[in-house]
PDB file of C-alpha atoms in Angstrom:
ATOM      1  CA  MET A   1      -2.618  16.509   7.963  1.00  0.00           C
ATOM      2  CA  ARG A   2      -4.024  17.037   4.550  1.00  0.00           C
ATOM      3  CA  ARG A   3      -5.432  14.811   1.862  1.00  0.00           C
ATOM      4  CA  LEU A   4      -3.614  14.732  -1.495  1.00  0.00           C
ATOM      5  CA  PRO A   5      -5.282  13.806  -4.799  1.00  0.00           C
ATOM      6  CA  THR A   6      -5.395  10.258  -6.172  1.00  0.00           C
ATOM      7  CA  THR A   7      -6.923   8.987  -9.406  1.00  0.00           C
ATOM      8  CA  ILE A   8      -8.697   5.913  -8.016  1.00  0.00           C
ATOM      9  CA  ASP A   9     -11.773   6.448  -5.862  1.00  0.00           C
ATOM     10  CA  GLY A  10     -11.269   5.176  -2.323  1.00  0.00           C
ATOM     11  CA  LEU A  11      -7.516   5.654  -2.050  1.00  0.00           C
ATOM     12  CA  VAL A  12      -6.292   8.323   0.352  1.00  0.00           C
ATOM     13  CA  LEU A  13      -2.807   9.824   0.171  1.00  0.00           C
ATOM     14  CA  ILE A  14      -2.003  11.750   3.346  1.00  0.00           C
ATOM     15  CA  GLU A  15       0.545  14.487   3.886  1.00  0.00           C
ATOM     16  CA  PRO A  16       1.141  14.782   7.637  1.00  0.00           C
ATOM     17  CA  ALA A  17       2.296  17.947   9.366  1.00  0.00           C
ATOM     18  CA  VAL A  18       6.052  17.665   9.869  1.00  0.00           C
ATOM     19  CA  HIS A  19       7.672  20.061  12.323  1.00  0.00           C
ATOM     20  CA  ARG A  20      11.330  20.578  11.423  1.00  0.00           C
ATOM     21  CA  ASP A  21      14.100  22.448  13.187  1.00  0.00           C
ATOM     22  CA  ALA A  22      17.875  22.190  13.613  1.00  0.00           C
ATOM     23  CA  ARG A  23      17.451  19.025  15.710  1.00  0.00           C
ATOM     24  CA  GLY A  24      15.509  17.126  13.048  1.00  0.00           C
ATOM     25  CA  PHE A  25      11.750  16.710  12.848  1.00  0.00           C
ATOM     26  CA  PHE A  26       8.655  15.661  14.750  1.00  0.00           C
ATOM     27  CA  GLN A  27       5.406  14.329  13.318  1.00  0.00           C
ATOM     28  CA  GLU A  28       2.306  12.512  14.463  1.00  0.00           C
ATOM     29  CA  THR A  29       2.223   9.330  12.393  1.00  0.00           C
ATOM     30  CA  PHE A  30      -1.294   8.359  13.415  1.00  0.00           C
ATOM     31  CA  ARG A  31      -4.134  10.339  14.910  1.00  0.00           C
ATOM     32  CA  GLN A  32      -7.633   8.977  14.494  1.00  0.00           C
ATOM     33  CA  ASP A  33      -9.464  12.295  15.007  1.00  0.00           C
ATOM     34  CA  LYS A  34      -7.378  13.947  12.251  1.00  0.00           C
ATOM     35  CA  LEU A  35      -8.147  11.072   9.896  1.00  0.00           C
ATOM     36  CA  ALA A  36     -11.844  11.531  10.677  1.00  0.00           C
ATOM     37  CA  GLU A  37     -11.506  15.240   9.794  1.00  0.00           C
ATOM     38  CA  LEU A  38     -10.200  14.121   6.399  1.00  0.00           C
ATOM     39  CA  GLY A  39     -13.450  12.230   5.864  1.00  0.00           C
ATOM     40  CA  LEU A  40     -12.126   8.822   6.771  1.00  0.00           C
ATOM     41  CA  ALA A  41     -14.126   6.389   8.825  1.00  0.00           C
ATOM     42  CA  GLU A  42     -14.040   7.294  12.500  1.00  0.00           C
ATOM     43  CA  ASP A  43     -14.269   3.599  13.290  1.00  0.00           C
ATOM     44  CA  LEU A  44     -11.081   2.752  11.399  1.00  0.00           C
ATOM     45  CA  ALA A  45      -9.748   0.374  14.047  1.00  0.00           C
ATOM     46  CA  PHE A  46      -6.194  -0.790  13.528  1.00  0.00           C
ATOM     47  CA  VAL A  47      -5.351  -4.030  15.333  1.00  0.00           C
ATOM     48  CA  GLN A  48      -1.869  -4.890  14.065  1.00  0.00           C
ATOM     49  CA  GLU A  49       1.236  -2.999  12.963  1.00  0.00           C
ATOM     50  CA  ASN A  50       3.995  -4.472  10.801  1.00  0.00           C
ATOM     51  CA  HIS A  51       7.539  -3.356  10.000  1.00  0.00           C
ATOM     52  CA  SER A  52       9.586  -4.622   7.069  1.00  0.00           C
ATOM     53  CA  ARG A  53      13.142  -3.775   6.059  1.00  0.00           C
ATOM     54  CA  SER A  54      14.177  -4.431   2.485  1.00  0.00           C
ATOM     55  CA  THR A  55      17.040  -3.592   0.150  1.00  0.00           C
ATOM     56  CA  ARG A  56      17.028  -1.880  -3.232  1.00  0.00           C
ATOM     57  CA  GLY A  57      15.040  -3.719  -5.867  1.00  0.00           C
ATOM     58  CA  VAL A  58      12.931  -5.795  -3.489  1.00  0.00           C
ATOM     59  CA  VAL A  59       9.304  -6.024  -4.594  1.00  0.00           C
ATOM     60  CA  ARG A  60       6.796  -7.132  -1.970  1.00  0.00           C
ATOM     61  CA  GLY A  61       3.365  -7.750  -3.401  1.00  0.00           C
ATOM     62  CA  MET A  62       0.809  -7.652  -4.767  1.00  0.00           C
ATOM     63  CA  HIS A  63      -1.012  -8.858  -1.639  1.00  0.00           C
ATOM     64  CA  PHE A  64      -4.547  -8.744  -0.278  1.00  0.00           C
ATOM     65  CA  GLN A  65      -6.625 -10.685   2.217  1.00  0.00           C
ATOM     66  CA  VAL A  66     -10.039 -12.204   1.456  1.00  0.00           C
ATOM     67  CA  GLY A  67     -12.836 -12.668   3.975  1.00  0.00           C
ATOM     68  CA  ALA A  68     -13.649  -9.309   5.553  1.00  0.00           C
ATOM     69  CA  GLY A  69     -10.494  -7.891   3.972  1.00  0.00           C
ATOM     70  CA  ILE A  70      -7.932  -5.580   5.525  1.00  0.00           C
ATOM     71  CA  ALA A  71      -7.346  -1.852   5.174  1.00  0.00           C
ATOM     72  CA  LYS A  72      -3.771  -0.615   5.634  1.00  0.00           C
ATOM     73  CA  LEU A  73      -2.135   2.692   6.537  1.00  0.00           C
ATOM     74  CA  VAL A  74       1.326   2.522   4.948  1.00  0.00           C
ATOM     75  CA  ARG A  75       4.388   4.738   5.412  1.00  0.00           C
ATOM     76  CA  CYS A  76       8.095   4.539   4.679  1.00  0.00           C
ATOM     77  CA  ALA A  77      10.066   5.610   7.767  1.00  0.00           C
ATOM     78  CA  ARG A  78      13.514   5.093   6.238  1.00  0.00           C
ATOM     79  CA  GLY A  79      14.544   5.247   2.593  1.00  0.00           C
ATOM     80  CA  ALA A  80      12.169   5.300  -0.348  1.00  0.00           C
ATOM     81  CA  ILE A  81       9.619   3.026  -1.974  1.00  0.00           C
ATOM     82  CA  PHE A  82       7.299   3.087  -4.936  1.00  0.00           C
ATOM     83  CA  ASP A  83       4.030   1.998  -3.311  1.00  0.00           C
ATOM     84  CA  VAL A  84       1.429   0.438  -5.610  1.00  0.00           C
ATOM     85  CA  VAL A  85      -2.227  -0.527  -5.288  1.00  0.00           C
ATOM     86  CA  VAL A  86      -4.532  -2.335  -7.706  1.00  0.00           C
ATOM     87  CA  ASP A  87      -8.318  -1.944  -7.523  1.00  0.00           C
ATOM     88  CA  LEU A  88      -9.906  -5.384  -7.012  1.00  0.00           C
ATOM     89  CA  ARG A  89     -13.472  -4.173  -6.384  1.00  0.00           C
ATOM     90  CA  ARG A  90     -15.827  -5.832  -8.850  1.00  0.00           C
ATOM     91  CA  GLY A  91     -18.071  -3.220 -10.437  1.00  0.00           C
ATOM     92  CA  SER A  92     -15.543  -0.426  -9.907  1.00  0.00           C
ATOM     93  CA  PRO A  93     -14.889   1.799 -12.933  1.00  0.00           C
ATOM     94  CA  HIS A  94     -11.218   1.415 -11.973  1.00  0.00           C
ATOM     95  CA  PHE A  95     -11.205  -2.383 -11.614  1.00  0.00           C
ATOM     96  CA  GLY A  96      -7.780  -3.795 -12.468  1.00  0.00           C
ATOM     97  CA  ARG A  97      -6.208  -0.357 -12.635  1.00  0.00           C
ATOM     98  CA  TRP A  98      -3.113   0.468 -10.605  1.00  0.00           C
ATOM     99  CA  GLU A  99      -1.809   3.662  -9.061  1.00  0.00           C
ATOM    100  CA  GLY A 100       1.638   4.241  -7.590  1.00  0.00           C
ATOM    101  CA  PHE A 101       2.996   6.714  -5.058  1.00  0.00           C
ATOM    102  CA  GLU A 102       6.459   7.596  -3.829  1.00  0.00           C
ATOM    103  CA  LEU A 103       6.590   7.200  -0.074  1.00  0.00           C
ATOM    104  CA  ASN A 104       9.872   8.162   1.558  1.00  0.00           C
ATOM    105  CA  ASP A 105      11.539   9.553   4.657  1.00  0.00           C
ATOM    106  CA  GLY A 106      11.612  13.023   3.099  1.00  0.00           C
ATOM    107  CA  ASN A 107       7.983  13.552   2.085  1.00  0.00           C
ATOM    108  CA  HIS A 108       6.547  11.491   5.016  1.00  0.00           C
ATOM    109  CA  HIS A 109       3.450  10.692   2.950  1.00  0.00           C
ATOM    110  CA  GLN A 110       1.168   7.887   4.066  1.00  0.00           C
ATOM    111  CA  LEU A 111      -1.235   5.860   1.981  1.00  0.00           C
ATOM    112  CA  LEU A 112      -4.526   4.548   3.274  1.00  0.00           C
ATOM    113  CA  VAL A 113      -5.265   1.406   1.274  1.00  0.00           C
ATOM    114  CA  PRO A 114      -8.927   0.426   1.754  1.00  0.00           C
ATOM    115  CA  VAL A 115     -10.343  -3.076   1.682  1.00  0.00           C
ATOM    116  CA  GLY A 116     -10.623  -4.282  -1.911  1.00  0.00           C
ATOM    117  CA  PHE A 117      -7.154  -3.344  -3.152  1.00  0.00           C
ATOM    118  CA  ALA A 118      -4.016  -5.395  -3.724  1.00  0.00           C
ATOM    119  CA  HIS A 119      -0.952  -3.695  -2.243  1.00  0.00           C
ATOM    120  CA  GLY A 120       2.770  -3.909  -2.864  1.00  0.00           C
ATOM    121  CA  PHE A 121       5.912  -1.847  -3.144  1.00  0.00           C
ATOM    122  CA  CYS A 122       9.356  -1.664  -4.719  1.00  0.00           C
ATOM    123  CA  VAL A 123      12.347  -0.345  -2.771  1.00  0.00           C
ATOM    124  CA  THR A 124      14.119   2.426  -4.691  1.00  0.00           C
ATOM    125  CA  SER A 125      16.701   3.387  -2.045  1.00  0.00           C
ATOM    126  CA  ASP A 126      19.587   1.262  -0.730  1.00  0.00           C
ATOM    127  CA  VAL A 127      17.396   0.158   2.192  1.00  0.00           C
ATOM    128  CA  ALA A 128      13.835   0.966   3.266  1.00  0.00           C
ATOM    129  CA  ASP A 129      11.829   0.481   6.439  1.00  0.00           C
ATOM    130  CA  VAL A 130       8.109   0.227   5.722  1.00  0.00           C
ATOM    131  CA  LEU A 131       5.570   0.346   8.538  1.00  0.00           C
ATOM    132  CA  TYR A 132       1.879  -0.265   8.166  1.00  0.00           C
ATOM    133  CA  LYS A 133      -1.087  -0.532  10.437  1.00  0.00           C
ATOM    134  CA  GLN A 134      -3.903  -2.850   9.432  1.00  0.00           C
ATOM    135  CA  THR A 135      -7.542  -3.290  10.417  1.00  0.00           C
ATOM    136  CA  GLY A 136      -7.396  -7.073  10.657  1.00  0.00           C
ATOM    137  CA  PHE A 137      -4.994  -9.679  11.901  1.00  0.00           C
ATOM    138  CA  TYR A 138      -2.784 -11.452   9.401  1.00  0.00           C
ATOM    139  CA  ALA A 139      -4.364 -14.808   8.572  1.00  0.00           C
ATOM    140  CA  PRO A 140      -2.243 -17.009   6.274  1.00  0.00           C
ATOM    141  CA  ASP A 141      -5.299 -18.965   5.094  1.00  0.00           C
ATOM    142  CA  LEU A 142      -6.908 -15.725   3.843  1.00  0.00           C
ATOM    143  CA  GLU A 143      -3.774 -14.235   2.242  1.00  0.00           C
ATOM    144  CA  ARG A 144      -3.856 -13.946  -1.541  1.00  0.00           C
ATOM    145  CA  GLY A 145      -1.903 -12.206  -4.242  1.00  0.00           C
ATOM    146  CA  ILE A 146      -1.853 -11.284  -7.886  1.00  0.00           C
ATOM    147  CA  ALA A 147       1.217 -11.282 -10.111  1.00  0.00           C
ATOM    148  CA  TYR A 148       3.431  -8.233  -9.616  1.00  0.00           C
ATOM    149  CA  ASN A 149       4.168  -8.387 -13.356  1.00  0.00           C
ATOM    150  CA  ASP A 150       0.651  -9.152 -14.629  1.00  0.00           C
ATOM    151  CA  PRO A 151       0.688  -7.811 -18.214  1.00  0.00           C
ATOM    152  CA  ASP A 152      -3.041  -7.020 -18.085  1.00  0.00           C
ATOM    153  CA  VAL A 153      -2.535  -4.781 -15.040  1.00  0.00           C
ATOM    154  CA  GLY A 154       0.703  -3.335 -16.447  1.00  0.00           C
ATOM    155  CA  ILE A 155       2.390  -1.929 -13.338  1.00  0.00           C
ATOM    156  CA  ARG A 156       5.389   0.157 -14.397  1.00  0.00           C
ATOM    157  CA  TRP A 157       7.914  -0.550 -11.657  1.00  0.00           C
ATOM    158  CA  PRO A 158      10.565   2.183 -11.360  1.00  0.00           C
ATOM    159  CA  LEU A 159      13.551  -0.179 -11.735  1.00  0.00           C
ATOM    160  CA  PRO A 160      14.528  -2.448 -14.632  1.00  0.00           C
ATOM    161  CA  THR A 161      13.045  -5.961 -14.470  1.00  0.00           C
ATOM    162  CA  GLU A 162      16.469  -7.548 -14.027  1.00  0.00           C
ATOM    163  CA  GLU A 163      16.992  -5.528 -10.808  1.00  0.00           C
ATOM    164  CA  LEU A 164      13.739  -6.658  -9.166  1.00  0.00           C
ATOM    165  CA  ILE A 165      14.023  -9.146  -6.291  1.00  0.00           C
ATOM    166  CA  VAL A 166      10.823 -11.113  -5.703  1.00  0.00           C
ATOM    167  CA  SER A 167       9.956 -13.921  -3.281  1.00  0.00           C
ATOM    168  CA  GLU A 168       9.091 -17.337  -4.704  1.00  0.00           C
ATOM    169  CA  ARG A 169       5.505 -16.921  -3.465  1.00  0.00           C
ATOM    170  CA  ASP A 170       5.100 -13.564  -5.213  1.00  0.00           C
ATOM    171  CA  ALA A 171       6.751 -14.884  -8.385  1.00  0.00           C
ATOM    172  CA  GLN A 172       4.131 -17.679  -8.504  1.00  0.00           C
ATOM    173  CA  ALA A 173       1.076 -15.443  -7.899  1.00  0.00           C
ATOM    174  CA  PRO A 174      -1.622 -15.746 -10.579  1.00  0.00           C
ATOM    175  CA  PRO A 175      -2.719 -12.979 -12.926  1.00  0.00           C
ATOM    176  CA  LEU A 176      -5.806 -10.993 -11.935  1.00  0.00           C
ATOM    177  CA  ARG A 177      -7.913 -12.527 -14.718  1.00  0.00           C
ATOM    178  CA  GLU A 178      -7.677 -15.945 -12.986  1.00  0.00           C
ATOM    179  CA  LEU A 179      -9.085 -14.570  -9.719  1.00  0.00           C
ATOM    180  CA  ARG A 180     -11.561 -11.999 -11.011  1.00  0.00           C
ATOM    181  CA  GLU A 181     -14.775 -14.000 -10.514  1.00  0.00           C
ATOM    182  CA  ARG A 182     -13.784 -15.218  -7.041  1.00  0.00           C
ATOM    183  CA  LEU A 183     -12.949 -11.812  -5.575  1.00  0.00           C
ATOM    184  CA  PRO A 184     -15.278 -10.925  -2.696  1.00  0.00           C
ATOM    185  CA  PHE A 185     -14.869  -7.151  -2.980  1.00  0.00           C
ATOM    186  CA  MET A 186     -17.669  -5.049  -4.449  1.00  0.00           C
ATOM    187  CA  TYR A 187     -17.570  -1.361  -5.398  1.00  0.00           C
TER     188      TYR A 187
END
């Protein structure tokens, strides 16, 4: 495993070792000691893993959980996604800024999204399977979101707006400016 550069402090893009031969490939998708070698918290304790399957144009996000928050380790096992995070840490020099990464079944990259970031993705292949581990249990009463199309954040999704498929809940999410003062995350 090796750490790839990001522009927002705290994000970690990981390139795992992938062993390929005529039969296909093998990779370790999670290994805590290797993450620790990359400078990540040795006590990064994942307690839940989720798997979503979506079709081209589906946007899921931009989600986060309040309270203690949740860190996520995200990968795309099938297909391709444009994975996006927005810094929600008050006092951060990057507050409100987004960064996007292509995660797909060819590059095998994984993104560690720390507590204090909104997370979402857009499917760019015909179908995509996204798997992510998280450090806290899903709690509907703590789930929050910001608008995927917030003009102040300005996420540039890789598909035209008319091709994006968004849930009713995500379509109704407020802009970041409405939540700014109530966010519990500090830099």
